[in-house]
C-alpha cells in the first residue's frame, strides 16, 4: 500500500488501461539492411506483435505478471505490463522480407533493404577512347 | 555567438529513420536501472512462510552468463550481459540497451537453505526460489507450569 503511494500513481488502476512501458532498443545498419534488437523480458511469443504500416513499425505486447501466489510482494523494482513502441522506418526497406525472432527475452527484427536501394558499383565505359568532344 | 537555428520537425521519416514516434505518454523503459555502463538488473522480491521468491529482468542473458549463490541469509546474483555482436561492416545507429557485468546482493530475514535453491531463466526473466532453512522456521515453545 505504502509502495503504491511512493510510486506516484504508477500502480493505480488507471495506469493499467494504457500501454505505458517502452522497450529499450538498439538499431544497427549495414549496406544490406537494418537490425533492431529490443529488450523483451517476460514476453513470450504469443504476447508480442509487430505491425508494419506505412513508414512505421509498431512493437506491441505484454510482459507477464510474475507474482507468486500465496506470497506477498516486499520489494518491487520493475512492473511487468503492456508495452508499445512505434518507430519510423527508412523508405528503402523490402517490407516483404522483414523477419523477427524472440530469444532469451530479446526480440531481433531484420529489415533488409530492397535490392534496388542497395549500393552497387556502376561500370564506367569509355567511348571513343575517352576523348573529350567539348560542346 | 549562437546563430538562429531551426528546430527540426521530424515529419519526413526518410531523412531521420528510427525516430521514436508517439512516445509522449510513455513512462519508463521496460528494463534497466541506471544508465550507461553501470547497469544493474531490476529485481522483485516476494516473501512467504516457507521462503522467498526473487525475479530479475535479464533480457539477452543466457543461463551460462548468470550465477546464483547463497550464504547464510544472503543471496547473490551475478553475471554479465553480453553486448550485441556486430556483423562485418555493421554500424550502430541507436543504442539504448545496457550491458556489462552486474551483481545484486540481498539479505533475507531468515537463513537460506542453499541446498534447495532453484533458479530458472525463462524469456529473459530469472526466477529464484529461496527456501527458508528448516532450522530457522518459527516454532512454538511449550510453556510449562512452574
Coordinates of C-alpha atoms in Angstrom, one line a residue:
Chain A
X1 CA 0.0 0.0 0.0
X2 CA 2.7 2.4 1.1
X3 CA 4.6 1.5 -2.0
X4 CA 1.7 2.5 -4.3
X5 CA 1.8 6.0 -2.9
X6 CA 5.5 6.2 -3.2
X7 CA 5.4 5.1 -6.8
X8 CA 3.1 8.1 -7.6
X9 CA 0.1 6.7 -9.5
X10 CA 2.3 4.2 -11.3
X11 CA 0.3 1.3 -9.9
X12 CA -3.1 2.9 -9.9
X13 CA -5.9 1.2 -11.9
X14 CA -6.0 4.0 -14.4
X15 CA -2.4 3.3 -15.3
X16 CA -3.3 -0.2 -16.3
X17 CA -5.5 1.0 -19.1
X18 CA -2.9 2.5 -21.4
X19 CA 0.3 0.9 -22.6
X20 CA 3.0 2.6 -20.5
X21 CA 6.2 0.7 -20.9
X22 CA 8.6 1.3 -23.7
X23 CA 11.2 -1.4 -24.6
X24 CA 14.7 -0.3 -25.0
X25 CA 16.2 -0.9 -28.4
X26 CA 19.3 -0.9 -30.4
X27 CA 19.5 -0.3 -34.1
X28 CA 22.2 -1.5 -36.4
X29 CA 22.8 -0.8 -40.1
X30 CA 24.7 -2.4 -42.9
X31 CA 24.7 -2.0 -46.6
X32 CA 22.2 -4.8 -47.0
X33 CA 19.7 -3.7 -44.3
X34 CA 18.9 -2.8 -40.7
X35 CA 18.6 -4.8 -37.5
X36 CA 16.5 -3.8 -34.4
X37 CA 17.2 -5.5 -31.1
X38 CA 14.6 -4.9 -28.3
X39 CA 14.6 -5.9 -24.7
X40 CA 11.5 -8.1 -24.0
X41 CA 11.9 -9.6 -20.6
X42 CA 9.0 -11.7 -19.6
X43 CA 7.4 -11.6 -23.0
X44 CA 6.5 -14.9 -24.7
X45 CA 5.9 -15.5 -28.4
X46 CA 2.1 -15.2 -28.1
X47 CA 2.3 -12.0 -26.2
X48 CA 4.1 -9.8 -28.7
X49 CA 3.0 -8.4 -32.0
X50 CA 4.8 -6.5 -34.7
X51 CA 2.9 -4.2 -37.1
X52 CA 4.4 -2.7 -40.3
X53 CA 2.2 0.1 -41.5
X54 CA 3.2 2.8 -43.9
X55 CA 6.5 4.2 -42.9
X56 CA 6.5 2.9 -39.3
X57 CA 6.8 -0.3 -37.3
X58 CA 4.9 -0.9 -34.0
X59 CA 6.1 -3.2 -31.3
X60 CA 3.2 -4.1 -29.0
X61 CA 2.8 -6.7 -26.3
X62 CA 2.7 -7.6 -22.7
X63 CA 5.2 -8.8 -20.2
X64 CA 3.7 -11.4 -18.0
X65 CA 2.9 -10.7 -14.4
X66 CA 5.3 -12.9 -12.3
X67 CA 3.7 -12.6 -8.9
X68 CA 3.9 -15.7 -6.7
X69 CA 0.6 -17.0 -5.4
X70 CA 0.5 -17.1 -1.6
X71 CA 3.5 -14.8 -1.3
X72 CA 3.4 -11.1 -0.6
X73 CA 5.5 -8.6 -2.5
X74 CA 8.1 -6.9 -0.3
X75 CA 10.3 -5.2 -2.9
X76 CA 9.5 -4.0 -6.4
X77 CA 11.8 -2.5 -9.0
X78 CA 10.0 -3.4 -12.2
X79 CA 6.4 -3.6 -13.3
X80 CA 5.5 -6.1 -16.0
X81 CA 2.7 -4.9 -18.1
X82 CA 1.7 -3.7 -21.6
X83 CA 4.3 -2.0 -23.7
X84 CA 4.3 -0.3 -27.0
X85 CA 6.8 1.5 -29.2
X86 CA 6.4 2.9 -32.6
X87 CA 9.4 3.7 -34.8
X88 CA 9.7 5.4 -38.1
X89 CA 11.4 3.4 -40.8
X90 CA 13.7 4.4 -43.6
X91 CA 12.0 4.1 -47.0
X92 CA 14.4 1.6 -48.6
X93 CA 13.1 -1.4 -46.7
X94 CA 11.9 -4.6 -48.5
X95 CA 8.8 -5.0 -46.5
X96 CA 8.1 -8.5 -47.7
X97 CA 11.4 -9.7 -46.3
X98 CA 11.1 -8.4 -42.7
X99 CA 11.7 -11.2 -40.2
X100 CA 11.8 -11.3 -36.4
X101 CA 12.8 -13.8 -33.7
X102 CA 12.5 -13.9 -29.9
X103 CA 15.2 -15.5 -27.8
X104 CA 16.2 -15.1 -24.2
X105 CA 13.9 -12.2 -23.8
X106 CA 15.4 -10.3 -26.8
X107 CA 13.4 -9.5 -29.9
X108 CA 15.5 -9.2 -33.1
X109 CA 14.0 -7.7 -36.2
X110 CA 15.8 -7.9 -39.5
X111 CA 14.8 -5.4 -42.1
X112 CA 16.6 -5.9 -45.4
X113 CA 17.0 -3.1 -47.8
X114 CA 15.2 -3.5 -51.1
X115 CA 17.6 -4.7 -53.8
X116 CA 17.1 -1.5 -55.8
X117 CA 18.2 0.6 -52.8
X118 CA 21.4 -1.3 -52.2
X119 CA 24.6 0.4 -53.3
X120 CA 26.2 -1.1 -56.4
X121 CA 29.1 0.0 -58.5
X122 CA 28.5 1.3 -61.9
X123 CA 30.9 0.3 -64.5
X124 CA 32.1 3.3 -66.5
X125 CA 32.6 2.6 -70.1
X126 CA 35.0 4.5 -72.4
X127 CA 33.6 5.6 -75.7
X128 CA 35.8 7.0 -78.4
X129 CA 38.8 6.1 -76.2
X130 CA 37.6 8.7 -73.6
X131 CA 38.1 11.6 -76.0
X132 CA 36.6 14.9 -75.0
X133 CA 34.4 16.3 -77.7
X134 CA 33.7 19.5 -76.0
X135 CA 30.4 21.3 -76.6
Chain B
X1 CA 27.6 33.5 -30.8
X2 CA 24.7 31.2 -31.5
X3 CA 23.2 31.9 -34.8
X4 CA 19.5 31.4 -35.4
X5 CA 18.7 27.7 -35.5
X6 CA 15.9 25.9 -37.0
X7 CA 14.2 23.4 -34.8
X8 CA 13.8 20.3 -36.9
X9 CA 10.3 18.9 -37.2
X10 CA 10.6 15.3 -38.0
X11 CA 7.7 14.6 -40.3
X12 CA 9.8 13.2 -43.1
X13 CA 10.9 9.8 -41.8
X14 CA 13.2 9.1 -44.7
X15 CA 15.5 11.8 -43.6
X16 CA 15.6 10.6 -40.0
X17 CA 14.7 6.9 -39.7
X18 CA 14.1 5.0 -36.4
X19 CA 12.6 8.0 -34.7
X20 CA 10.5 7.3 -31.7
X21 CA 7.0 8.1 -32.7
X22 CA 4.1 8.6 -30.4
X23 CA 6.3 8.5 -27.3
X24 CA 4.7 11.3 -25.4
X25 CA 2.7 9.1 -23.0
X26 CA 5.4 6.6 -22.1
X27 CA 6.5 6.1 -18.6
X28 CA 9.7 4.2 -18.4
X29 CA 11.9 1.7 -20.2
X30 CA 10.9 -1.9 -19.9
X31 CA 14.1 -2.8 -18.1
X32 CA 17.2 -1.4 -16.5
X33 CA 18.2 0.7 -13.6
X34 CA 20.7 3.5 -14.0
X35 CA 22.3 4.5 -17.2
X36 CA 25.4 3.9 -19.2
X37 CA 27.7 1.0 -18.3
X38 CA 26.7 0.9 -14.6
X39 CA 23.9 -1.4 -15.4
X40 CA 22.1 -3.5 -12.7
X41 CA 19.1 -5.7 -13.4
X42 CA 15.9 -4.7 -11.6
X43 CA 14.5 -7.2 -9.2
X44 CA 11.2 -8.1 -7.5
X45 CA 11.0 -9.9 -4.2
X46 CA 8.2 -11.8 -2.6
X47 CA 8.1 -13.3 0.9
X48 CA 6.1 -16.3 2.1
X49 CA 6.1 -18.5 5.2
X50 CA 8.5 -21.1 3.7
X51 CA 10.9 -18.7 2.0
X52 CA 11.1 -16.1 -0.7
X53 CA 10.9 -15.7 -4.4
X54 CA 13.1 -13.3 -6.4
X55 CA 12.8 -12.4 -10.0
X56 CA 15.1 -10.3 -12.1
X57 CA 14.9 -8.9 -15.6
X58 CA 17.8 -10.3 -17.6
X59 CA 16.9 -10.0 -21.3
X60 CA 19.7 -11.2 -23.6
X61 CA 21.4 -13.2 -20.8
X62 CA 21.8 -17.0 -21.4
X63 CA 21.7 -19.4 -18.4
X64 CA 25.5 -19.7 -18.6
X65 CA 26.0 -16.0 -18.2
X66 CA 24.5 -15.8 -14.7
X67 CA 25.4 -17.3 -11.3
X68 CA 23.3 -17.5 -8.2
X69 CA 24.8 -18.1 -4.8
X70 CA 23.7 -18.1 -1.1
X71 CA 25.4 -18.0 2.2
X72 CA 23.6 -17.7 5.5
X73 CA 20.8 -15.2 4.9
X74 CA 22.5 -13.6 1.9
X75 CA 21.6 -14.3 -1.8
X76 CA 23.7 -13.0 -4.6
X77 CA 23.0 -12.9 -8.4
X78 CA 26.0 -12.0 -10.6
X79 CA 26.9 -12.3 -14.2
X80 CA 27.5 -10.4 -17.3
X81 CA 25.1 -9.2 -20.0
X82 CA 26.8 -9.6 -23.4
X83 CA 26.7 -6.7 -25.8
X84 CA 25.2 -7.3 -29.3
X85 CA 27.7 -8.9 -31.6
X86 CA 28.2 -6.8 -34.7
X87 CA 28.4 -8.3 -38.1
X88 CA 31.0 -7.2 -40.5
X89 CA 30.6 -3.6 -41.6
X90 CA 27.6 -3.2 -39.3
X91 CA 27.2 0.2 -37.7
X92 CA 25.2 1.1 -34.6
X93 CA 22.6 3.8 -35.3
X94 CA 20.9 3.8 -31.9
X95 CA 22.0 2.3 -28.6
X96 CA 19.7 2.4 -25.6
X97 CA 20.4 -1.1 -24.1
X98 CA 22.9 -1.6 -21.3
X99 CA 25.3 -4.4 -21.0
X100 CA 28.3 -5.5 -19.0
X101 CA 28.9 -7.1 -15.6
X102 CA 26.3 -6.9 -12.8
X103 CA 25.8 -8.1 -9.2
X104 CA 22.9 -7.8 -6.9
X105 CA 23.0 -8.9 -3.3
X106 CA 20.2 -9.2 -0.8
X107 CA 19.8 -10.2 2.8
X108 CA 16.7 -12.1 3.9
X109 CA 15.2 -12.2 7.4
X110 CA 15.9 -15.9 7.6
X111 CA 18.6 -18.4 6.9
X112 CA 18.6 -19.8 3.4
X113 CA 18.5 -23.5 2.7
X114 CA 21.2 -23.2 0.0
X115 CA 20.8 -26.9 -1.0
X116 CA 17.3 -26.4 -2.2
X117 CA 17.6 -23.1 -4.1
X118 CA 16.2 -23.3 -7.6
X119 CA 16.9 -20.8 -10.3
X120 CA 15.4 -20.7 -13.8
X121 CA 15.8 -18.3 -16.7
X122 CA 12.8 -18.0 -18.9
X123 CA 12.2 -15.4 -21.6
X124 CA 14.8 -13.1 -20.1
X125 CA 13.4 -13.4 -16.5
X126 CA 15.4 -15.0 -13.8
X127 CA 13.2 -16.7 -11.3
X128 CA 14.8 -17.9 -8.0
X129 CA 13.1 -19.9 -5.3
X130 CA 14.8 -19.1 -2.0
X131 CA 13.7 -21.7 0.6
X132 CA 13.9 -20.9 4.3
X133 CA 16.2 -23.3 6.2
X134 CA 14.1 -25.8 8.3
X135 CA 16.2 -24.9 11.4
X136 CA 15.0 -21.3 11.0
X137 CA 11.3 -21.9 10.9
X138 CA 9.2 -20.3 13.7
X139 CA 8.4 -22.8 16.3
X140 CA 6.1 -22.9 19.3
X141 CA 7.7 -23.1 22.7
X142 CA 5.8 -25.1 25.2
X143 CA 5.2 -23.1 28.3
X144 CA 5.4 -25.4 31.3
X145 CA 3.8 -24.8 34.6
X146 CA 6.5 -23.9 37.2

